[in-house]
Every structure is written in structure tokens, then in C-alpha cells.
CSV table of C-alpha atoms and ligand atoms in Angstrom, one decimal:
chain,number,residue,atom,x,y,z
V,24,MET,CA,-34.6,96.9,-20.9
V,25,PHE,CA,-35.0,93.2,-20.6
V,26,GLU,CA,-35.9,93.3,-16.8
V,27,LYS,CA,-37.9,90.1,-17.3
V,28,LEU,CA,-34.8,88.3,-18.3
V,29,ASN,CA,-33.3,89.0,-14.9
V,30,GLN,CA,-36.1,87.3,-13.1
V,31,GLN,CA,-36.4,84.4,-15.6
V,32,PHE,CA,-32.8,83.5,-15.4
V,33,SER,CA,-31.9,84.6,-11.9
V,34,GLN,CA,-30.5,81.2,-10.9
V,35,SER,CA,-28.1,81.0,-13.9
V,36,LYS,CA,-26.9,84.5,-13.0
V,37,LEU,CA,-26.6,83.7,-9.3
V,38,HIS,CA,-24.6,80.6,-10.1
V,39,THR,CA,-22.3,82.5,-12.5
V,40,GLN,CA,-21.6,85.1,-9.8
V,41,GLN,CA,-21.2,82.5,-7.0
V,42,TYR,CA,-18.4,80.7,-8.9
V,43,ARG,CA,-16.8,83.5,-11.0
V,44,GLY,CA,-14.0,83.8,-8.4
V,45,CYS,CA,-12.8,80.2,-8.9
V,46,LEU,CA,-14.3,79.2,-12.2
V,47,ALA,CA,-12.5,81.0,-15.1
V,48,LEU,CA,-14.9,80.8,-18.0
V,49,ASN,CA,-14.5,83.0,-21.0
V,50,ARG,CA,-18.1,82.4,-22.1
V,51,ASN,CA,-19.2,84.3,-19.0
V,52,SER,CA,-17.8,87.5,-20.4
V,53,ALA,CA,-18.4,86.8,-24.1
V,54,GLY,CA,-19.9,89.8,-26.0
V,55,PHE,CA,-19.7,92.0,-22.9
V,56,THR,CA,-21.1,95.5,-23.2
V,57,ARG,CA,-21.9,97.8,-20.3
V,58,GLU,CA,-25.4,98.1,-21.7
V,59,MET,CA,-26.0,94.4,-21.6
V,60,LYS,CA,-23.8,93.6,-18.6
V,61,GLU,CA,-26.7,92.3,-16.5
V,62,HIS,CA,-27.5,89.7,-19.2
V,63,ILE,CA,-24.0,88.4,-19.8
V,64,TYR,CA,-23.7,84.9,-18.3
V,65,THR,CA,-23.8,81.3,-19.6
V,66,LEU,CA,-27.1,79.4,-19.2
V,67,VAL,CA,-26.8,76.7,-16.6
V,68,SER,CA,-28.7,73.6,-17.3
V,69,ASP,CA,-28.5,70.1,-15.9
V,70,ARG,CA,-31.1,68.3,-17.9
V,71,ALA,CA,-31.9,68.2,-21.6
V,72,GLU,CA,-34.3,66.1,-23.7
V,73,GLY,CA,-34.9,66.2,-27.4
V,74,PRO,CA,-35.0,69.9,-28.5
V,75,PHE,CA,-35.3,71.2,-24.9
V,76,LEU,CA,-32.9,72.4,-22.2
V,77,TYR,CA,-34.1,72.7,-18.6
V,78,ASP,CA,-32.2,75.4,-16.7
V,79,LEU,CA,-31.6,76.0,-12.9
V,80,ASP,CA,-34.7,78.3,-12.8
V,81,GLY,CA,-36.9,75.5,-14.1
V,82,ASN,CA,-37.3,77.2,-17.5
V,83,ARG,CA,-37.8,74.9,-20.5
V,84,LEU,CA,-36.0,76.4,-23.4
V,85,ILE,CA,-36.1,75.4,-27.0
V,86,ASP,CA,-32.4,74.8,-27.8
V,87,LEU,CA,-31.0,76.0,-31.1
V,88,THR,CA,-27.4,75.6,-29.9
V,89,MET,CA,-27.6,71.8,-29.8
V,90,GLY,CA,-24.2,71.2,-28.2
V,91,PHE,CA,-22.5,73.6,-30.7
V,92,GLY,CA,-23.6,71.2,-33.4
V,93,SER,CA,-22.4,68.1,-31.7
V,94,VAL,CA,-25.9,66.8,-31.0
V,95,PHE,CA,-27.6,65.8,-34.3
V,96,PHE,CA,-30.6,63.8,-33.2
V,97,GLY,CA,-31.7,65.8,-30.2
V,98,HIS,CA,-30.6,65.7,-26.5
V,99,ASN,CA,-30.6,62.4,-24.6
V,100,HIS,CA,-31.5,60.5,-27.7
V,101,PRO,CA,-32.6,57.1,-26.4
V,102,PRO,CA,-30.5,54.9,-28.9
V,103,LEU,CA,-27.4,56.8,-28.1
V,104,ARG,CA,-28.1,56.8,-24.3
V,105,GLU,CA,-28.5,53.0,-24.6
V,106,ALA,CA,-25.2,52.7,-26.5
V,107,ILE,CA,-23.5,54.6,-23.7
V,108,ILE,CA,-25.1,52.5,-20.9
V,109,GLU,CA,-24.1,49.3,-22.8
V,110,GLN,CA,-20.5,50.5,-23.0
V,111,LEU,CA,-20.4,51.6,-19.4
V,112,GLY,CA,-21.3,48.1,-18.4
V,113,ARG,CA,-18.2,46.8,-20.3
V,114,SER,CA,-15.5,49.5,-19.7
V,115,TRP,CA,-14.8,53.2,-20.1
V,116,SER,CA,-11.1,52.8,-19.5
V,117,VAL,CA,-8.3,53.6,-21.9
V,118,GLY,CA,-4.9,51.8,-22.2
V,119,ALA,CA,-5.7,48.7,-24.1
V,120,ILE,CA,-7.6,49.7,-27.2
V,121,THR,CA,-11.3,49.1,-27.6
V,122,PRO,CA,-12.3,46.8,-30.5
V,123,LEU,CA,-14.8,49.5,-31.5
V,124,ALA,CA,-12.0,51.8,-32.9
V,125,GLY,CA,-11.2,49.5,-35.9
V,126,GLU,CA,-14.8,49.1,-36.7
V,127,LEU,CA,-15.4,52.9,-36.5
V,128,ALA,CA,-12.4,53.6,-38.7
V,129,GLU,CA,-13.7,51.2,-41.3
V,130,THR,CA,-17.1,52.8,-41.3
V,131,VAL,CA,-15.7,56.3,-41.6
V,132,CYS,CA,-13.6,55.1,-44.6
V,133,ARG,CA,-16.6,53.5,-46.3
V,134,LEU,CA,-18.9,56.6,-45.8
V,135,THR,CA,-16.5,59.3,-46.7
V,136,GLY,CA,-14.1,57.7,-49.1
V,137,VAL,CA,-11.0,58.4,-47.1
V,138,GLU,CA,-8.3,55.6,-46.9
V,139,ARG,CA,-7.2,55.9,-43.3
V,140,VAL,CA,-8.5,57.4,-40.0
V,141,ALA,CA,-6.9,58.5,-36.7
V,142,PHE,CA,-8.8,59.3,-33.5
V,143,PHE,CA,-8.3,62.2,-31.2
V,144,ASN,CA,-10.5,64.1,-28.6
V,145,SER,CA,-11.6,67.3,-30.2
V,146,GLY,CA,-11.8,69.2,-33.5
V,147,THR,CA,-8.9,71.4,-32.4
V,148,GLU,CA,-6.6,68.4,-31.8
V,149,ALA,CA,-7.7,66.9,-35.2
V,150,VAL,CA,-6.9,70.1,-37.0
V,151,MET,CA,-3.5,70.4,-35.2
V,152,VAL,CA,-2.5,66.9,-36.3
V,153,ALA,CA,-3.7,67.5,-39.9
V,154,LEU,CA,-1.4,70.5,-40.2
V,155,ARG,CA,1.5,68.4,-38.7
V,156,LEU,CA,0.8,65.6,-41.3
V,157,ALA,CA,0.7,68.1,-44.1
V,158,LYS,CA,4.1,69.5,-43.1
V,159,ALA,CA,5.6,66.0,-42.5
V,160,VAL,CA,4.6,64.8,-46.0
V,161,THR,CA,5.4,67.8,-48.1
V,162,GLY,CA,8.5,68.8,-46.1
V,163,LYS,CA,7.3,72.4,-46.3
V,164,ARG,CA,6.4,74.9,-43.5
V,165,TYR,CA,3.6,77.3,-44.3
V,166,ILE,CA,-0.1,76.8,-43.7
V,167,VAL,CA,-2.7,78.9,-45.5
V,168,TYR,CA,-6.0,79.5,-43.8
V,169,PHE,CA,-8.9,81.9,-44.4
V,170,LYS,CA,-10.6,84.8,-42.9
V,171,VAL,CA,-14.1,84.1,-41.4
V,172,SER,CA,-13.2,80.4,-40.9
V,173,TYR,CA,-13.0,78.9,-37.5
V,174,HIS,CA,-10.8,75.9,-36.8
V,175,GLY,CA,-10.6,75.6,-33.0
V,176,THR,CA,-8.0,76.9,-30.7
V,177,PHE,CA,-4.6,75.7,-32.1
V,178,ASP,CA,-2.2,78.7,-31.7
V,179,THR,CA,-1.0,78.8,-35.3
V,180,LEU,CA,-4.6,79.5,-36.4
V,181,LEU,CA,-5.6,82.0,-33.8
V,182,SER,CA,-5.5,85.2,-35.7
V,183,LEU,CA,-8.1,87.2,-37.6
V,184,LYS,CA,-5.7,89.8,-38.9
V,185,SER,CA,-3.1,89.5,-41.6
V,186,ASP,CA,-0.3,91.7,-42.7
V,187,PRO,CA,-1.6,93.7,-45.7
V,188,VAL,CA,1.7,93.3,-47.6
V,189,THR,CA,2.9,89.8,-46.7
V,190,SER,CA,-0.4,88.1,-45.7
V,191,HIS,CA,1.2,86.6,-42.6
V,192,ALA,CA,-1.3,86.0,-39.8
V,193,MET,CA,-0.6,88.8,-37.2
V,194,GLU,CA,-0.7,88.7,-33.5
V,195,HIS,CA,-3.9,89.9,-32.0
V,196,VAL,CA,-4.8,87.7,-29.0
V,197,PRO,CA,-2.6,88.1,-25.9
V,198,GLY,CA,-0.4,85.0,-25.6
V,199,VAL,CA,-0.5,83.9,-29.2
V,200,THR,CA,2.8,85.4,-30.1
V,201,GLN,CA,3.9,86.5,-33.6
V,202,SER,CA,6.6,83.8,-33.7
V,203,ILE,CA,4.0,81.1,-33.6
V,204,LEU,CA,2.0,82.7,-36.4
V,205,ASN,CA,5.0,83.3,-38.6
V,206,GLU,CA,4.3,80.1,-40.6
V,207,SER,CA,0.6,81.0,-41.2
V,208,TYR,CA,-0.8,82.9,-44.1
V,209,LEU,CA,-4.3,84.3,-43.6
V,210,LEU,CA,-6.1,85.0,-46.9
V,211,GLN,CA,-9.5,85.9,-48.2
V,212,TYR,CA,-11.7,82.9,-48.9
V,213,GLY,CA,-13.1,82.5,-52.4
V,214,THR,CA,-11.0,85.1,-54.3
V,215,ALA,CA,-8.8,84.8,-57.4
V,216,GLU,CA,-6.1,86.7,-55.5
V,217,SER,CA,-5.9,84.0,-52.9
V,218,LEU,CA,-5.4,81.4,-55.6
V,219,ASP,CA,-2.7,83.5,-57.2
V,220,PHE,CA,-1.0,83.9,-53.8
V,221,ILE,CA,-1.0,80.1,-53.2
V,222,ARG,CA,0.4,79.6,-56.7
V,223,ASN,CA,3.1,82.2,-56.1
V,224,HIS,CA,4.1,80.8,-52.7
V,225,ALA,CA,3.6,77.1,-53.6
V,226,HIS,CA,7.3,76.2,-52.9
V,227,GLU,CA,6.8,77.0,-49.1
V,228,ILE,CA,3.1,76.1,-48.5
V,229,ALA,CA,2.6,72.7,-46.9
V,230,GLY,CA,-1.2,72.8,-46.6
V,231,VAL,CA,-4.3,74.9,-47.3
V,232,LEU,CA,-6.9,74.5,-44.6
V,233,ILE,CA,-10.5,75.4,-45.4
V,234,GLU,CA,-14.0,75.1,-44.0
V,235,PRO,CA,-15.5,74.3,-47.5
V,236,ILE,CA,-18.7,76.0,-46.2
V,237,GLN,CA,-17.7,78.4,-43.5
V,238,SER,CA,-20.0,78.0,-40.5
V,239,ARG,CA,-19.9,81.8,-40.0
V,240,ASN,CA,-20.9,82.5,-43.6
V,241,PRO,CA,-22.8,79.4,-44.7
V,242,SER,CA,-24.6,80.9,-47.7
V,243,PHE,CA,-21.3,81.5,-49.4
V,244,GLN,CA,-20.6,78.3,-51.3
V,245,PRO,CA,-17.9,78.9,-53.9
V,246,VAL,CA,-17.8,75.5,-55.6
V,247,ALA,CA,-15.8,76.6,-58.7
V,248,TYR,CA,-13.2,78.2,-56.4
V,249,LEU,CA,-12.9,74.9,-54.5
V,250,GLN,CA,-12.4,73.0,-57.7
V,251,GLU,CA,-9.7,75.4,-58.8
V,252,LEU,CA,-8.1,75.2,-55.3
V,253,ARG,CA,-8.0,71.4,-55.6
V,254,GLU,CA,-6.2,71.8,-58.9
V,255,VAL,CA,-3.8,74.4,-57.7
V,256,THR,CA,-2.9,72.4,-54.5
V,257,HIS,CA,-2.6,69.1,-56.4
V,258,ASP,CA,-0.4,70.6,-59.1
V,259,ASN,CA,1.9,72.2,-56.5
V,260,GLY,CA,2.4,69.4,-54.0
V,261,ILE,CA,0.3,71.2,-51.4
V,262,ALA,CA,-2.1,69.3,-49.0
V,263,LEU,CA,-5.7,70.4,-49.4
V,264,ILE,CA,-7.2,70.0,-45.9
V,265,PHE,CA,-11.0,70.1,-45.5
V,266,ASP,CA,-12.1,70.9,-42.0
V,267,GLU,CA,-15.4,69.1,-41.8
V,268,VAL,CA,-15.8,69.3,-38.0
V,269,ILE,CA,-19.2,70.9,-38.5
V,270,SER,CA,-20.2,69.8,-42.0
V,271,GLY,CA,-19.1,66.2,-41.7
V,272,PHE,CA,-22.0,63.8,-41.3
V,273,ARG,CA,-24.4,66.8,-40.9
V,274,PHE,CA,-24.7,68.2,-44.4
V,275,ASP,CA,-24.2,64.8,-46.0
V,276,LEU,CA,-23.0,61.4,-44.9
V,277,GLY,CA,-19.9,62.0,-47.1
V,278,GLY,CA,-19.6,65.6,-46.0
V,279,CYS,CA,-18.5,68.4,-48.4
V,280,GLN,CA,-16.1,66.1,-50.2
V,281,LYS,CA,-19.1,64.1,-51.4
V,282,MET,CA,-21.4,67.1,-52.0
V,283,TYR,CA,-18.9,68.7,-54.2
V,284,GLY,CA,-17.2,65.7,-55.7
V,285,ILE,CA,-13.9,67.0,-54.5
V,286,ARG,CA,-11.4,64.8,-52.7
V,287,ALA,CA,-9.2,66.4,-50.1
V,288,ASP,CA,-5.8,65.0,-49.0
V,289,LEU,CA,-6.7,65.3,-45.3
V,290,VAL,CA,-10.1,65.8,-43.7
V,291,THR,CA,-11.0,66.5,-40.1
V,292,TYR,CA,-14.2,65.4,-38.4
V,293,GLY,CA,-15.7,65.8,-34.9
V,294,LYS,CA,-19.0,67.0,-33.4
V,295,VAL,CA,-21.9,65.0,-35.0
V,296,LEU,CA,-19.7,61.9,-35.3
V,297,GLY,CA,-19.3,61.7,-31.6
V,298,GLY,CA,-23.0,61.8,-30.9
V,299,GLY,CA,-22.3,64.3,-28.1
V,300,MET,CA,-19.2,62.7,-26.8
V,301,PRO,CA,-15.8,64.4,-27.3
V,302,ILE,CA,-14.1,63.2,-30.5
V,303,GLY,CA,-11.8,64.5,-33.2
V,304,VAL,CA,-10.8,62.6,-36.3
V,305,VAL,CA,-8.0,63.1,-38.9
V,306,ALA,CA,-8.6,61.2,-42.0
V,307,GLY,CA,-7.3,61.1,-45.6
V,308,SER,CA,-5.2,59.4,-48.2
V,309,ARG,CA,-2.6,56.8,-47.3
V,310,MET,CA,0.1,59.1,-48.4
V,311,PHE,CA,-0.9,61.9,-46.0
V,312,MET,CA,-2.0,59.6,-43.1
V,313,ASP,CA,1.0,57.2,-43.1
V,314,PRO,CA,3.3,59.4,-41.0
V,315,VAL,CA,0.9,58.6,-38.0
V,316,ASP,CA,2.2,55.0,-37.8
V,317,GLY,CA,4.7,54.4,-40.6
V,318,GLY,CA,2.1,53.0,-43.0
V,319,PHE,CA,0.9,49.5,-43.8
V,320,TRP,CA,2.9,46.4,-42.9
V,321,SER,CA,2.1,42.7,-42.2
V,322,TYR,CA,3.1,40.0,-39.9
V,323,GLY,CA,4.9,36.9,-41.2
V,324,ASP,CA,6.8,38.6,-44.1
V,325,ASP,CA,9.6,41.1,-44.6
V,326,SER,CA,7.4,44.2,-44.6
V,327,CYS,CA,8.0,47.0,-42.0
V,328,PRO,CA,6.8,50.6,-41.4
V,329,GLU,CA,8.4,52.4,-44.4
V,330,VAL,CA,7.3,56.0,-43.8
V,331,LYS,CA,9.1,58.2,-41.3
V,332,MET,CA,6.7,58.8,-38.4
V,333,THR,CA,5.8,62.1,-36.8
V,334,PHE,CA,4.5,62.2,-33.2
V,335,VAL,CA,0.9,61.9,-32.2
V,336,ALA,CA,-0.5,60.7,-28.9
V,337,GLY,CA,-3.2,61.3,-26.3
V,338,THR,CA,-4.5,59.6,-23.2
V,339,PHE,CA,-8.1,59.6,-24.2
V,340,CYS,CA,-7.7,59.1,-28.0
V,341,HIS,CA,-9.9,56.1,-28.5
V,342,HIS,CA,-12.2,56.6,-25.6
V,343,PRO,CA,-14.6,53.7,-25.5
V,344,LEU,CA,-17.7,55.9,-24.8
V,345,ALA,CA,-16.8,58.1,-27.7
V,346,MET,CA,-16.2,55.1,-30.0
V,347,ALA,CA,-19.5,53.5,-28.9
V,348,THR,CA,-21.6,56.7,-29.5
V,349,ALA,CA,-19.9,57.4,-32.8
V,350,LEU,CA,-20.6,53.9,-34.1
V,351,LYS,CA,-24.2,54.2,-33.0
V,352,SER,CA,-24.5,57.7,-34.5
V,353,LEU,CA,-23.2,56.5,-37.9
V,354,ALA,CA,-25.6,53.5,-37.8
V,355,LEU,CA,-28.6,55.8,-37.2
V,356,LEU,CA,-27.4,58.3,-39.8
V,357,GLN,CA,-27.1,55.5,-42.4
V,358,GLU,CA,-30.7,54.3,-42.0
V,359,ASP,CA,-32.6,54.7,-45.3
V,360,GLU,CA,-29.4,55.9,-47.0
V,361,GLY,CA,-29.1,59.0,-44.9
V,362,ALA,CA,-32.7,60.1,-45.3
V,363,VAL,CA,-32.7,61.7,-41.9
V,364,ILE,CA,-30.0,64.2,-43.1
V,365,ALA,CA,-31.7,65.0,-46.4
V,366,THR,CA,-35.0,65.6,-44.6
V,367,LEU,CA,-33.5,67.8,-41.9
V,368,ASN,CA,-31.7,69.8,-44.6
V,369,GLU,CA,-35.0,70.4,-46.4
V,370,THR,CA,-36.8,71.3,-43.1
V,371,THR,CA,-34.1,73.8,-42.4
V,372,ARG,CA,-34.3,75.3,-45.8
V,373,CYS,CA,-38.1,75.8,-45.5
V,374,PHE,CA,-37.8,77.2,-42.0
V,375,CYS,CA,-35.1,79.7,-43.0
V,376,GLU,CA,-36.8,80.7,-46.2
V,377,GLU,CA,-40.0,81.6,-44.3
V,378,ILE,CA,-38.1,83.8,-41.9
V,379,LYS,CA,-36.1,85.3,-44.7
V,380,GLY,CA,-39.4,86.2,-46.5
V,381,PHE,CA,-40.7,87.8,-43.3
V,382,PHE,CA,-37.5,90.0,-43.0
V,383,ALA,CA,-37.8,91.0,-46.6
V,384,GLN,CA,-41.6,91.7,-46.5
V,385,ASN,CA,-41.2,93.9,-43.4
V,386,HIS,CA,-38.1,95.7,-44.7
V,387,LEU,CA,-36.1,94.6,-41.7
V,388,PRO,CA,-32.4,95.0,-41.8
V,389,LEU,CA,-31.9,91.3,-40.7
V,390,ASP,CA,-31.2,88.2,-42.7
V,391,ILE,CA,-30.9,84.5,-42.1
V,392,VAL,CA,-28.3,82.3,-43.8
V,393,TYR,CA,-28.0,78.6,-43.8
V,394,ALA,CA,-26.4,75.4,-45.1
V,395,GLY,CA,-27.6,71.9,-44.4
V,396,SER,CA,-29.2,72.0,-40.9
V,397,LEU,CA,-27.0,74.9,-39.7
V,398,PHE,CA,-28.3,78.5,-39.8
V,399,ARG,CA,-27.4,81.9,-38.5
V,400,PHE,CA,-29.2,85.2,-38.1
V,401,VAL,CA,-27.5,88.2,-39.6
V,402,THR,CA,-28.1,90.9,-37.1
V,403,PRO,CA,-26.4,94.2,-38.0
V,404,GLY,CA,-26.0,96.8,-35.3
V,405,ARG,CA,-28.6,96.8,-32.5
V,406,SER,CA,-30.7,94.2,-34.2
V,407,ASN,CA,-28.5,91.7,-32.3
V,408,LEU,CA,-30.7,92.4,-29.4
V,409,LEU,CA,-32.9,89.8,-31.1
V,410,TYR,CA,-30.9,87.1,-29.2
V,411,PHE,CA,-32.0,88.6,-25.9
V,412,LYS,CA,-35.6,88.9,-27.1
V,413,LEU,CA,-35.5,85.2,-28.1
V,414,GLN,CA,-34.1,84.2,-24.8
V,415,GLU,CA,-36.9,86.0,-23.1
V,416,ARG,CA,-39.2,83.9,-25.2
V,417,GLY,CA,-37.5,80.7,-24.2
V,418,ILE,CA,-35.2,80.1,-27.1
V,419,TYR,CA,-31.5,79.4,-26.4
V,420,ILE,CA,-28.8,80.6,-28.9
V,421,TRP,CA,-25.3,80.6,-27.6
V,422,GLU,CA,-22.9,83.6,-27.9
V,423,GLY,CA,-21.2,82.3,-31.1
V,424,ARG,CA,-24.7,82.4,-32.7
V,425,ASN,CA,-24.4,79.3,-34.9
V,426,CYS,CA,-27.8,77.5,-34.7
V,427,PHE,CA,-28.6,73.9,-35.5
V,428,LEU,CA,-31.9,72.1,-36.0
V,429,SER,CA,-32.4,68.4,-35.2
V,430,PRO,CA,-35.1,65.9,-36.1
V,431,SER,CA,-36.4,66.5,-32.6
V,432,HIS,CA,-37.5,70.0,-33.6
V,433,SER,CA,-41.0,69.1,-34.6
V,434,PRO,CA,-43.1,71.1,-37.0
V,435,GLU,CA,-44.9,72.6,-34.0
V,436,ILE,CA,-41.7,73.7,-32.4
V,437,LEU,CA,-40.4,75.2,-35.6
V,438,GLU,CA,-43.7,77.1,-35.9
V,439,GLU,CA,-43.2,78.3,-32.3
V,440,ILE,CA,-39.7,79.5,-33.1
V,441,THR,CA,-40.8,81.3,-36.2
V,442,HIS,CA,-43.6,83.0,-34.3
V,443,HIS,CA,-41.2,84.1,-31.6
V,444,VAL,CA,-38.7,85.4,-34.2
V,445,MET,CA,-41.4,87.5,-35.9
V,446,SER,CA,-42.9,88.9,-32.7
V,447,ALA,CA,-39.4,89.7,-31.3
V,448,CYS,CA,-38.5,91.6,-34.4
V,449,LEU,CA,-41.7,93.6,-34.5
V,450,GLU,CA,-41.2,94.4,-30.8
V,451,LEU,CA,-37.7,95.7,-31.6
V,452,VAL,CA,-39.1,97.9,-34.3
V,453,ASP,CA,-41.9,99.2,-31.9
V,454,GLU,CA,-39.3,100.0,-29.3
V,455,GLY,CA,-37.2,101.9,-31.9
V,456,LEU,CA,-34.3,99.5,-31.5
V,457,ILE,CA,-34.2,98.5,-35.1
V,458,LYS,CA,-35.1,100.7,-38.0
V,459,ILE,CA,-37.0,99.6,-41.0
V,460,LYS,CA,-35.1,99.8,-44.3
V,461,ARG,CA,-36.6,102.3,-46.8
E,4,PMP,N1,-13.2,73.1,-36.9
E,4,PMP,C1,-14.4,73.7,-37.0
E,4,PMP,C2,-14.9,73.9,-38.4
E,4,PMP,C3,-15.2,74.0,-35.9
E,4,PMP,O1,-16.4,74.5,-36.1
E,4,PMP,C4,-14.7,73.7,-34.6
E,4,PMP,C5,-15.5,74.0,-33.4
E,4,PMP,N2,-16.7,74.7,-33.5
E,4,PMP,C6,-13.4,73.2,-34.5
E,4,PMP,C7,-12.7,72.9,-35.6
E,4,PMP,C8,-12.8,72.9,-33.2
E,4,PMP,O2,-13.5,71.8,-32.6
E,4,PMP,P1,-13.4,71.6,-31.0
E,4,PMP,O3,-14.2,72.7,-30.4
E,4,PMP,O4,-14.0,70.2,-30.8
E,4,PMP,O5,-12.0,71.7,-30.6
């Protein structure tokens, strides 16, 4: 099975094997099964342009991974490349702060409605700091997060299992010990029981962390639940933390806060904002952000930092290249009042609905779910061989399976993808690898 793949991607495989001894890379074993062993490696590419990746074998692949959602406009987008080159000519050093940071903070505040912004290097770091701020302001210890969400790799959030009686997150990854999970509750997203739990434990909960639209389950959009969660957290002195690392600046310029008309206390951003450069942002109300620096004060009067500070730091926190690409990205996204986002959302909807229709008409056990310009195939059982069939056809979807469209995916390319999805599915049926639903 999939012999062609071995030839097509022989250089990526060879490269993986050559460096496996010294390069420890979890992605090179992700989703390992004995059956698919020969096809488990990370694609190696050193050039990308628009919607395309070029790999070591010289294959041109249509990319649906798009930098895990960090590349909104397409690879090597000329205006962003120019912004990077322009900044390289000035400085890419840290130490003194780039003047771009203030301008970027102001722009993020204007677009999203937050009052203050702090810069870090990744979504993980932003989430970690947001939790710290929630605890600092509320003086409480517990964090609630939800099953199916993903918030990066901060230890207190690295569990998928909860104690059925206490709802404590439970150790399940070696090295993430129970003691570090003891202040985390892991609940079911969108249920009345989880709201009751939060009400009943309000005295000890500092913050509730959510992906308002979970990237692993994007068609589930419980707006009424979010509204109630906002009320419950507000009434009980709990920080509501929106993790908008994926949804921010992708689904809407103002993210889920704006789409739902719900104001969170703290929000995290990353990915799209950085225009492909590493970035993480914690943003929110003055009250929740002030422990970063003690709050507002002025020169020439008696004012001073009034709020007790927590600790945050990082060598690369306002990296000039990240600040420059972020500013340029926001400038591009704002053109025509965010029309590029609305258009891409609509393109994604049409694209997904066509494929959904095909699955239904052909009684296939697959589905496609989407929000904004993010989509995922739902591939129960062996229908997940679809990803290998698509790679054979020159379509790249990473092992976490979240897919993203960009404005560089032209109508012709979308048609090509749709055609390949259909032919790959029919081939899987012909080969007896997926069964038609009766
Ligand atoms: N939050 C969400 C919602 C994410 O999807 C991710 C990464 N995919 C993160 C946080 C972590 O971001 P990073 O990988 O930049 O650390």
C-alpha cells in the first residue's frame, strides 16, 4: 500500500533517517503505526511560495497546513517579505526596545477592544502568562480548561484526562507530574454541568481558559454557553480567558470577542498576528494586565506603579522582526475593513460545503467541519488513510490535521483539491479501505 509515496518522498525519508540519531523530533513519530511505519516522517521543505511547498524531492505540494495557521496570506507573501527585509536593514537585535512595539500594542487595542497588550514569543508563553495574571489578580489558585481544547505545551494544561469524581486534570504524559496538574480542573466544553461546577467551585477558581471555537471541533459553536460563562465568571470574580491564538485576526479582525460580542478579561493571540514570525500576545483589561508592570503612572507628578507586580520576562519578547511583520500583517488585514478575512471565510464555507455534499451523496463515513478559514476532515477508523492518499496527490496536511486556506489558494487550486479529495475517497472505497454507510 502507498508504494508510490516512498518514491515520491524518498528524500524527506532519507533526511529523517539520516538525522534521527541527533535530531530528537516528536513529529517524526507522530501517529506511528506498524502498518504505516514507512510513511511516518515530517516533510522536509526549504522553499515555499503562495499556497505551495517545495520539498527535497522537488515535489510541489499544495499546502493546507500553512504554518499551522500562522501564515494567513500565503507563503513568502511579498509585502511581508519586504517588511522583514526593511527591518533587517535597521536591526534585528533585542535589548533596547524597538519603537514598533508601542505602535503594535496600540493597533491591537484598537482592533480588538482590549485595553493593554504584552508581547511574548509563542502562544504557549502567552497562555502561561495569562494564567499567571488571572491568579495574581484574583488571588485564587485553580484554572479550569476544557476537553478537546489545545492551548500549547504549558505543563498545567497538558492532560486530556480528568478524575471522574473531582474533575482534577490527571497525569497522563510522562514528565507532567500530578502535582503540577493539581490546580487544574478539566471539564466538558459547552455543558450545563461544567457551568454548575464553575459556580460551585467559584471560591477557588482564578480563571476559565477556553478556545471559544475549539480548533479540533470547529463546528461546535455554543454561543449561549459562552454568554452564560461570561456571566458566571463575572459574577464570581473569575477571569474569563479567551485563547484566540488561532481565531484571532483569522476569523475576524476582532476575533471571537467581536464575533460574539463577548468581552473576555484576558485574551491570547499569536499565529496570524506574527505573519509567520514567532509571536505570542497577552491582552486584556487594565485590571488583569496591570500586574505585568504595576499599571499606569506618569512622569512629573506623584503617581507610581500601584499594582503589585508578578514576574514576566523573555530575551526575545519584542523581537523587531516579529513586531515588523505583525504591524504589516495588521495593515494588510485592515484594508477594506477586513474584506480579505470575510472573503476567505466565505470561500472556505463554499469549499467545505461542496466536499460535505460529496461525502453525504456518496454515503461516505467522512465529514468536514470548519470555522472561518480553518477546516478539518473527520476521518473515523481507516478513512484516515485519506491523508496519505492526499499526500500522494501532492496535498500536504500535517499530522495534527488542522487545515487552513489562504487568499493564495486560487479557485483553480481549490478545484484541484476538491477533485483530489473526491478521487482519493473513491479509491479508498474501491480498495475496500472505507465502507459506504447504508
Ligand atoms: N493556543 C491555541 C488555541 C493553539 O492552537 C496553539 C498552537 N496551535 C497554542 C495556544 C500554542 O501556541 P504555540 O504553538 O505558538 O506555542
